[in-house]
XYZ file of C-alpha atoms in Angstrom:
483
model
C 0.000 0.000 0.000
C 3.035 2.312 -0.214
C 2.403 2.657 -3.936
C 0.159 5.376 -5.286
C -1.062 2.907 -7.898
C -2.109 0.396 -5.241
C -3.900 3.045 -3.188
C -5.645 4.439 -6.260
C -6.739 0.958 -7.390
C -7.976 0.044 -3.908
C -9.789 3.333 -3.479
C -11.497 3.097 -6.877
C -12.466 -0.527 -6.205
C -13.977 0.309 -2.820
C -15.923 3.232 -4.248
C -17.278 1.131 -7.118
C -18.071 -1.725 -4.721
C -20.087 0.548 -2.463
C -21.838 2.161 -5.430
C -22.685 -1.160 -7.093
C -23.861 -2.672 -3.817
C -26.135 0.276 -3.122
C -27.423 0.264 -6.695
C -27.973 -3.519 -6.570
C -29.934 -3.306 -3.326
C -32.030 -0.507 -4.771
C -32.739 -2.544 -7.915
C -33.703 -5.606 -5.861
C -35.993 -3.567 -3.622
C -37.683 -1.894 -6.584
C -38.020 -5.185 -8.451
C -39.432 -6.955 -5.388
C -41.869 -4.118 -4.760
C -43.091 -4.032 -8.358
C -43.578 -7.783 -8.550
C -45.267 -7.867 -5.146
C -47.617 -5.066 -6.211
C -48.383 -6.975 -9.387
C -49.225 -10.091 -7.387
C -51.360 -7.997 -5.041
C -53.247 -6.574 -8.026
C -53.956 -10.085 -9.317
C -55.142 -11.117 -5.870
C -57.391 -8.030 -5.615
C -58.972 -8.743 -9.006
C -59.751 -12.337 -7.966
C -61.093 -11.227 -4.581
C -63.409 -8.647 -6.132
C -64.658 -11.158 -8.710
C -65.598 -13.576 -5.940
C -67.096 -10.736 -3.859
C -69.166 -9.694 -6.857
C -70.535 -13.212 -7.216
C -71.441 -13.288 -3.521
C -73.141 -9.890 -3.800
C -75.165 -11.239 -6.715
C -76.474 -14.013 -4.494
C -74.478 -16.930 -5.929
C -74.370 -19.907 -3.659
C -71.099 -20.795 -1.948
C -70.837 -24.083 -3.764
C -71.255 -22.399 -7.133
C -68.556 -19.734 -6.723
C -66.100 -19.413 -9.600
C -62.668 -18.371 -8.385
C -60.931 -18.285 -11.721
C -57.776 -20.359 -11.812
C -58.121 -22.017 -8.426
C -54.683 -23.659 -8.711
C -52.902 -20.301 -8.798
C -55.434 -18.116 -6.977
C -56.701 -19.830 -3.807
C -59.789 -18.237 -2.233
C -61.110 -18.349 1.333
C -64.406 -16.751 2.430
C -65.157 -16.086 6.106
C -68.186 -14.635 7.873
C -68.357 -11.933 10.508
C -67.371 -14.398 13.234
C -64.284 -15.532 11.342
C -65.714 -18.906 10.356
C -64.825 -20.243 6.948
C -67.906 -20.530 4.772
C -66.255 -21.275 1.438
C -62.822 -22.193 0.012
C -61.519 -22.792 -3.453
C -61.130 -26.270 -4.813
C -58.070 -28.310 -3.704
C -57.088 -25.779 -1.006
C -55.645 -27.912 1.773
C -53.931 -25.394 4.114
C -53.592 -21.648 4.378
C -51.868 -19.009 6.547
C -51.728 -15.230 6.512
C -55.494 -14.669 6.254
C -56.297 -14.627 9.948
C -57.590 -18.175 10.020
C -56.025 -21.427 8.990
C -59.328 -23.248 8.655
C -60.082 -24.653 5.214
C -63.221 -26.737 5.914
C -66.371 -24.687 5.316
C -69.047 -24.675 8.017
C -72.761 -24.349 7.398
C -73.760 -20.815 8.299
C -77.014 -20.150 10.098
C -79.549 -18.840 7.615
C -80.091 -15.165 7.969
C -83.670 -15.411 6.640
C -86.287 -18.003 5.749
C -88.715 -18.128 2.811
C -91.492 -16.526 4.815
C -89.414 -13.540 5.702
C -89.897 -11.961 2.294
C -93.609 -11.401 2.888
C -92.906 -9.891 6.297
C -90.387 -7.510 4.815
C -92.900 -6.438 2.208
C -95.589 -5.974 4.787
C -93.621 -3.782 7.196
C -92.910 -1.256 4.482
C -89.062 -1.402 4.684
C -86.681 -1.989 1.775
C -84.865 -5.319 1.648
C -81.100 -5.205 2.405
C -78.954 -4.173 -0.535
C -75.914 -6.287 -1.406
C -72.658 -4.476 -2.196
C -68.908 -4.948 -2.473
C -66.811 -2.662 -0.255
C -65.119 0.087 -2.251
C -62.391 0.541 0.360
C -58.855 -0.391 -0.662
C -58.172 -4.010 0.143
C -55.818 -5.152 2.846
C -52.746 -7.068 1.682
C -50.859 -9.743 3.563
C -48.289 -12.377 2.730
C -48.815 -15.993 3.632
C -48.672 -19.549 2.416
C -51.189 -21.956 0.966
C -51.117 -25.629 0.083
C -53.043 -26.364 -3.094
C -53.314 -29.937 -4.325
C -50.383 -30.986 -2.125
C -48.024 -28.164 -3.193
C -47.171 -25.431 -0.685
C -46.159 -21.970 -1.923
C -45.988 -18.334 -0.865
C -48.879 -16.072 -1.816
C -49.903 -12.439 -1.705
C -53.420 -12.203 -0.237
C -55.923 -9.420 -0.849
C -58.841 -9.023 1.565
C -62.192 -7.558 0.359
C -65.465 -7.278 2.306
C -68.883 -7.856 0.715
C -72.475 -7.605 2.005
C -74.853 -10.234 0.595
C -78.573 -9.958 -0.125
C -79.229 -11.613 3.234
C -77.417 -8.676 4.961
C -74.496 -10.922 5.855
C -71.025 -9.386 5.773
C -68.448 -11.749 4.335
C -64.701 -11.381 3.936
C -63.057 -12.710 0.769
C -59.364 -13.658 0.919
C -57.854 -14.258 -2.509
C -54.226 -15.047 -3.155
C -51.758 -14.658 -6.029
C -48.539 -16.675 -6.139
C -45.200 -15.009 -5.295
C -43.127 -17.658 -7.019
C -42.460 -15.450 -10.056
C -41.396 -12.575 -7.803
C -39.092 -14.788 -5.790
C -37.607 -16.373 -8.881
C -36.985 -13.023 -10.553
C -35.427 -11.528 -7.414
C -33.255 -14.609 -6.871
C -32.101 -14.536 -10.498
C -31.169 -10.856 -10.358
C -29.457 -11.272 -6.983
C -27.442 -14.262 -8.145
C -26.448 -12.408 -11.303
C -25.278 -9.451 -9.225
C -23.362 -11.661 -6.806
C -21.669 -13.352 -9.750
C -20.960 -10.212 -11.730
C -19.891 -7.938 -8.845
C -16.501 -9.623 -8.191
C -15.774 -9.677 -11.911
C -16.681 -5.992 -12.183
C -14.500 -5.117 -9.214
C -11.542 -7.030 -10.675
C -11.971 -5.158 -13.954
C -12.142 -1.804 -12.136
C -9.057 -2.607 -10.054
C -7.090 -3.773 -13.094
C -8.059 -0.814 -15.271
C -7.335 1.653 -12.468
C -3.950 0.033 -11.858
C -3.000 0.204 -15.534
C -4.287 3.747 -16.055
C -2.569 4.995 -12.899
C 0.637 3.246 -13.882
C 0.573 4.871 -17.291
C -0.273 8.279 -15.808
C 2.511 8.063 -13.223
C 5.163 6.801 -15.619
C 6.409 10.367 -16.357
C 6.585 10.997 -12.599
C 8.888 8.021 -12.218
C 11.024 9.406 -15.042
C 11.203 12.760 -13.266
C 12.136 11.046 -10.006
C 14.922 9.005 -11.622
C 16.373 12.069 -13.330
C 16.264 14.091 -10.130
C 18.005 11.248 -8.313
C 20.668 11.208 -11.027
C 21.076 14.987 -10.794
C 21.450 14.745 -7.027
C 24.024 11.966 -7.323
C 26.047 13.689 -10.050
C 25.567 17.274 -8.719
C 25.206 18.315 -12.351
C 22.621 21.085 -12.269
C 22.853 21.465 -16.039
C 20.674 18.387 -16.550
C 16.904 18.637 -16.847
C 14.035 16.248 -16.183
C 12.026 14.939 -19.163
C 8.906 16.933 -20.012
C 5.942 14.909 -21.367
C 4.071 16.183 -24.411
C 0.775 16.283 -22.535
C -0.641 19.453 -21.029
C -1.719 17.931 -17.734
C -0.526 18.454 -14.159
C 2.476 16.163 -14.621
C 3.711 18.179 -17.593
C 3.360 21.363 -15.557
C 5.228 19.675 -12.701
C 8.083 18.782 -15.055
C 8.258 22.325 -16.444
C 8.197 23.820 -12.961
C 10.918 21.397 -11.871
C 13.099 22.413 -14.797
C 12.485 26.090 -14.041
C 13.501 25.445 -10.445
C 16.638 23.656 -11.612
C 17.438 26.589 -13.897
C 17.092 29.073 -11.044
C 19.097 26.796 -8.751
C 21.832 26.406 -11.353
C 22.008 30.162 -11.852
C 22.099 30.696 -8.090
C 24.878 28.152 -7.615
C 26.853 29.622 -10.528
C 26.384 33.105 -9.122
C 27.492 31.905 -5.724
C 30.569 30.241 -7.171
C 31.478 33.366 -9.113
C 30.820 35.427 -6.016
C 33.161 33.270 -3.922
C 35.829 33.314 -6.628
C 35.585 37.068 -7.158
C 35.469 37.739 -3.430
C 38.583 35.621 -2.913
C 40.326 37.469 -5.725
C 39.311 40.887 -4.412
C 40.336 40.063 -0.857
C 43.648 38.499 -1.835
C 45.204 41.713 -3.206
C 44.603 44.101 -0.258
C 45.467 41.384 2.241
C 48.710 40.602 0.405
C 49.504 44.311 0.152
C 48.808 44.868 3.839
C 50.924 41.853 4.820
C 53.801 43.067 2.663
C 53.682 46.496 4.225
C 53.635 45.040 7.732
C 56.493 42.656 6.980
C 58.583 45.528 5.534
C 57.673 47.675 8.543
C 58.741 44.900 10.883
C 62.128 44.565 9.163
C 62.616 48.259 8.404
C 60.425 50.451 10.630
C 61.573 53.550 8.839
C 60.028 52.218 5.586
C 56.572 51.431 7.068
C 53.838 53.091 4.982
C 51.303 53.719 7.716
C 48.846 55.701 5.524
C 48.947 52.940 2.916
C 48.333 50.258 5.541
C 45.423 52.254 6.933
C 43.984 52.692 3.424
C 44.257 48.956 2.732
C 42.629 48.213 6.086
C 39.769 50.592 5.338
C 39.387 49.020 1.917
C 39.228 45.579 3.504
C 36.660 46.813 6.004
C 34.434 48.288 3.279
C 34.791 45.214 1.109
C 33.932 42.890 4.007
C 30.867 44.998 4.841
C 29.738 44.873 1.196
C 30.221 41.105 1.037
C 28.258 40.588 4.248
C 25.407 42.760 2.957
C 25.298 40.826 -0.319
C 25.250 37.557 1.605
C 22.301 38.802 3.673
C 20.450 39.918 0.545
C 21.094 36.567 -1.156
C 19.769 34.799 1.944
C 16.429 36.528 1.380
C 16.607 39.171 4.099
C 13.562 41.418 3.894
C 13.901 45.142 4.564
C 12.004 46.747 7.392
C 8.897 48.792 6.663
C 9.797 51.920 8.598
C 8.737 55.228 7.076
C 11.797 56.815 5.487
C 11.860 60.435 4.228
C 14.060 60.212 1.137
C 14.435 63.985 0.984
C 15.917 64.160 4.464
C 17.994 61.043 3.826
C 19.555 62.519 0.666
C 20.337 65.808 2.447
C 22.151 63.900 5.206
C 24.229 61.897 2.705
C 25.119 65.060 0.750
C 26.066 66.883 3.951
C 28.571 64.146 4.809
C 30.268 64.751 1.453
C 30.601 68.517 1.795
C 34.424 68.189 1.973
C 34.738 65.734 -0.936
C 36.476 66.514 -4.207
C 33.152 67.517 -5.746
C 30.361 68.673 -3.450
C 27.027 67.395 -4.797
C 24.268 69.849 -5.617
C 20.976 68.741 -4.069
C 17.430 69.559 -5.101
C 14.511 68.277 -2.986
C 10.851 68.973 -3.719
C 9.855 69.917 -0.164
C 6.195 70.470 -1.002
C 5.684 66.846 -2.044
C 5.346 63.625 -0.025
C 8.656 61.838 -0.328
C 8.213 59.027 2.203
C 8.826 55.398 1.315
C 8.666 52.237 3.380
C 11.830 50.267 4.015
C 15.154 50.047 5.800
C 16.736 53.414 6.391
C 20.202 51.872 6.628
C 19.941 50.019 3.336
C 18.442 52.997 1.494
C 21.247 55.200 2.851
C 23.725 52.652 1.440
C 22.045 52.945 -1.994
C 22.201 56.747 -2.030
C 25.789 56.697 -0.748
C 26.904 54.216 -3.407
C 25.309 56.299 -6.155
C 27.008 59.458 -4.888
C 30.387 57.673 -4.597
C 30.037 56.350 -8.145
C 29.092 59.794 -9.500
C 31.988 61.513 -7.746
C 34.447 58.876 -9.011
C 33.507 59.530 -12.666
C 32.493 63.224 -12.588
C 34.763 65.961 -13.910
C 33.359 69.059 -12.202
C 29.793 68.556 -10.961
C 27.464 66.029 -9.330
C 23.759 66.742 -8.912
C 21.106 64.828 -6.975
C 17.367 65.499 -6.985
C 14.393 63.994 -5.132
C 10.803 64.333 -6.337
C 7.468 62.518 -6.446
C 6.211 60.946 -9.650
C 2.778 59.284 -9.963
C 2.798 57.763 -6.505
C 6.506 56.894 -6.604
C 9.534 58.727 -5.258
C 12.409 59.349 -7.681
C 16.020 59.970 -6.740
C 18.220 61.027 -9.680
C 22.011 61.262 -9.420
C 23.715 62.933 -12.393
C 27.400 63.550 -13.163
C 29.229 65.258 -16.035
C 31.621 62.400 -16.685
C 32.023 60.229 -19.752
C 28.745 58.418 -19.118
C 27.979 54.734 -19.526
C 27.921 53.173 -23.004
C 24.485 51.866 -23.874
C 25.793 48.326 -24.336
C 27.199 48.338 -20.790
C 24.201 49.809 -18.956
C 22.950 46.443 -17.711
C 26.337 44.862 -17.112
C 27.549 47.538 -14.706
C 24.999 46.312 -12.158
C 26.595 42.866 -12.063
C 28.867 42.011 -9.167
C 32.609 42.703 -9.431
C 32.145 44.396 -12.809
C 34.273 47.466 -13.588
C 34.383 49.124 -16.968
C 37.703 49.535 -18.768
C 38.197 53.138 -17.645
C 37.653 52.164 -14.014
C 39.822 49.074 -13.701
C 42.068 50.537 -11.073
C 41.417 49.001 -7.707
C 42.361 52.219 -6.054
C 39.972 54.364 -8.039
C 37.358 51.973 -9.313
C 36.512 50.024 -6.174
C 35.612 46.354 -6.094
C 32.639 46.650 -8.424
C 30.040 45.891 -5.750
C 28.463 49.296 -5.108
C 26.028 49.361 -8.024
C 25.194 45.658 -7.609
C 24.293 46.281 -3.968
C 22.288 49.382 -4.921
C 20.173 47.509 -7.468
C 19.592 44.506 -5.142
C 18.445 46.773 -2.322
C 16.183 48.731 -4.672
C 14.642 45.504 -5.963
C 13.962 44.211 -2.448
C 12.229 47.501 -1.660
C 9.910 47.012 -4.634
C 11.697 49.590 -6.760
C 14.092 49.842 -9.684
C 17.502 51.325 -10.423
C 18.380 52.265 -13.997
C 21.061 54.270 -15.736
C 20.719 56.607 -18.683
C 22.349 59.638 -20.233
C 22.298 62.954 -18.411
C 21.580 66.340 -19.958
C 25.305 67.170 -20.070
C 26.313 63.854 -21.573
C 27.269 62.142 -18.330
C 25.491 59.308 -16.520
C 22.159 59.708 -14.802
C 21.136 57.001 -12.292
C 17.415 56.910 -11.461
C 16.175 55.216 -8.289
C 12.406 54.701 -8.286
C 10.707 53.499 -5.093
C 6.969 53.114 -4.376
C 5.595 55.855 -2.143
C 4.564 54.896 1.372
C 0.872 53.999 1.728
C 0.689 52.976 5.351
C 2.516 53.172 8.604
C 5.323 50.682 9.172
C 6.253 48.954 12.370
C 9.509 47.187 11.512
C 12.941 48.368 12.553
C 15.716 49.345 10.216
C 17.712 46.563 8.639
């Protein structure tokens, strides 16, 4: 039962078994009821025929009960005594009395009574057959030595002598019993065969439907064993859930492969970037240890600061890759940009700032991470600018825009997407001293993306680069702390 095929086959078989059993019982009950009603109708017709003869004044010995072999008749009086029975009826049950030997009833009138009735001025009794629905019972009767089950109908009749008689007429139930037994036996014989067919078909259909799943499982096991994320699971040609599962699995493998490749490149680039300043710092310290007068303290400090910045950038990227979500604190981008510009008042080029104070410039997010984005954009602009750097903050259709523009050489159109990749420096910024490690813009775009915004680069009015940070305006109060 650990197999999906086995559970599906068992479940389908049980459901069909319950359904067929319920349907079979319903069919048997309906068939039995119809045949029993038919027998009751035959019995009622016979009973009313006999009652009609009695109402017409026919003598008991002259009653015609139709086919007496198949429709036994018993007539009783008001006191329950049998006054007439059909020919060859030897025993009976289910009619209220088992007596089959007629008794001689006391005469209700004598020949002279007719004149008295005429003389007293009253009408003679009127004979009639009761119009009430007959009562039905089941019983047995032995006719000519053969016992069988019968459906009895009971009808009352009043004779011309004002005597109330009860006519019990029966119809055989043999046909009903035979039909019900035949149908039941057929169902009992056919049900196991039907269930075997259902189980077999369900097993085969499920096996065929799950065959692609087994192929996907084997390929995933092979990928796990080989650690080759370049492989893909087979995709069936169908458009069902299994095909969508295969496509989703391949998409997941593609994303996983890209993530692993990016992580490997990140580790390799990080090792390369860390190796140079560490080696330089070690060399300076070793020279300073051997020749104190040659120790380049400012250079060692610069390398240490570079290592500190690079380590901080690498840790931030690792946190972003791990899926860290920014806080949702309200951040005033106008005030944030002014603070970052104020810190750079003594830099080589002091940025010019323009903030639209009359507009709502709040966004939701981490103040620390957004400050890192603005700082990286300002550092990048100052590194490439010749004489001026400008930064502006304004609202635009529900968003807040921060634009940083420089008058440098700009970014070639073919390189405008690549500069946001990690450890990428363009040819005119290859110097590690001037160009940095190539992580600032990558961090800026990742932070912007995790804040629901975008970071793009275009051409400024003076021909330099213009970086545009677009963040969604704040719509509600935040409760999270800064990240």
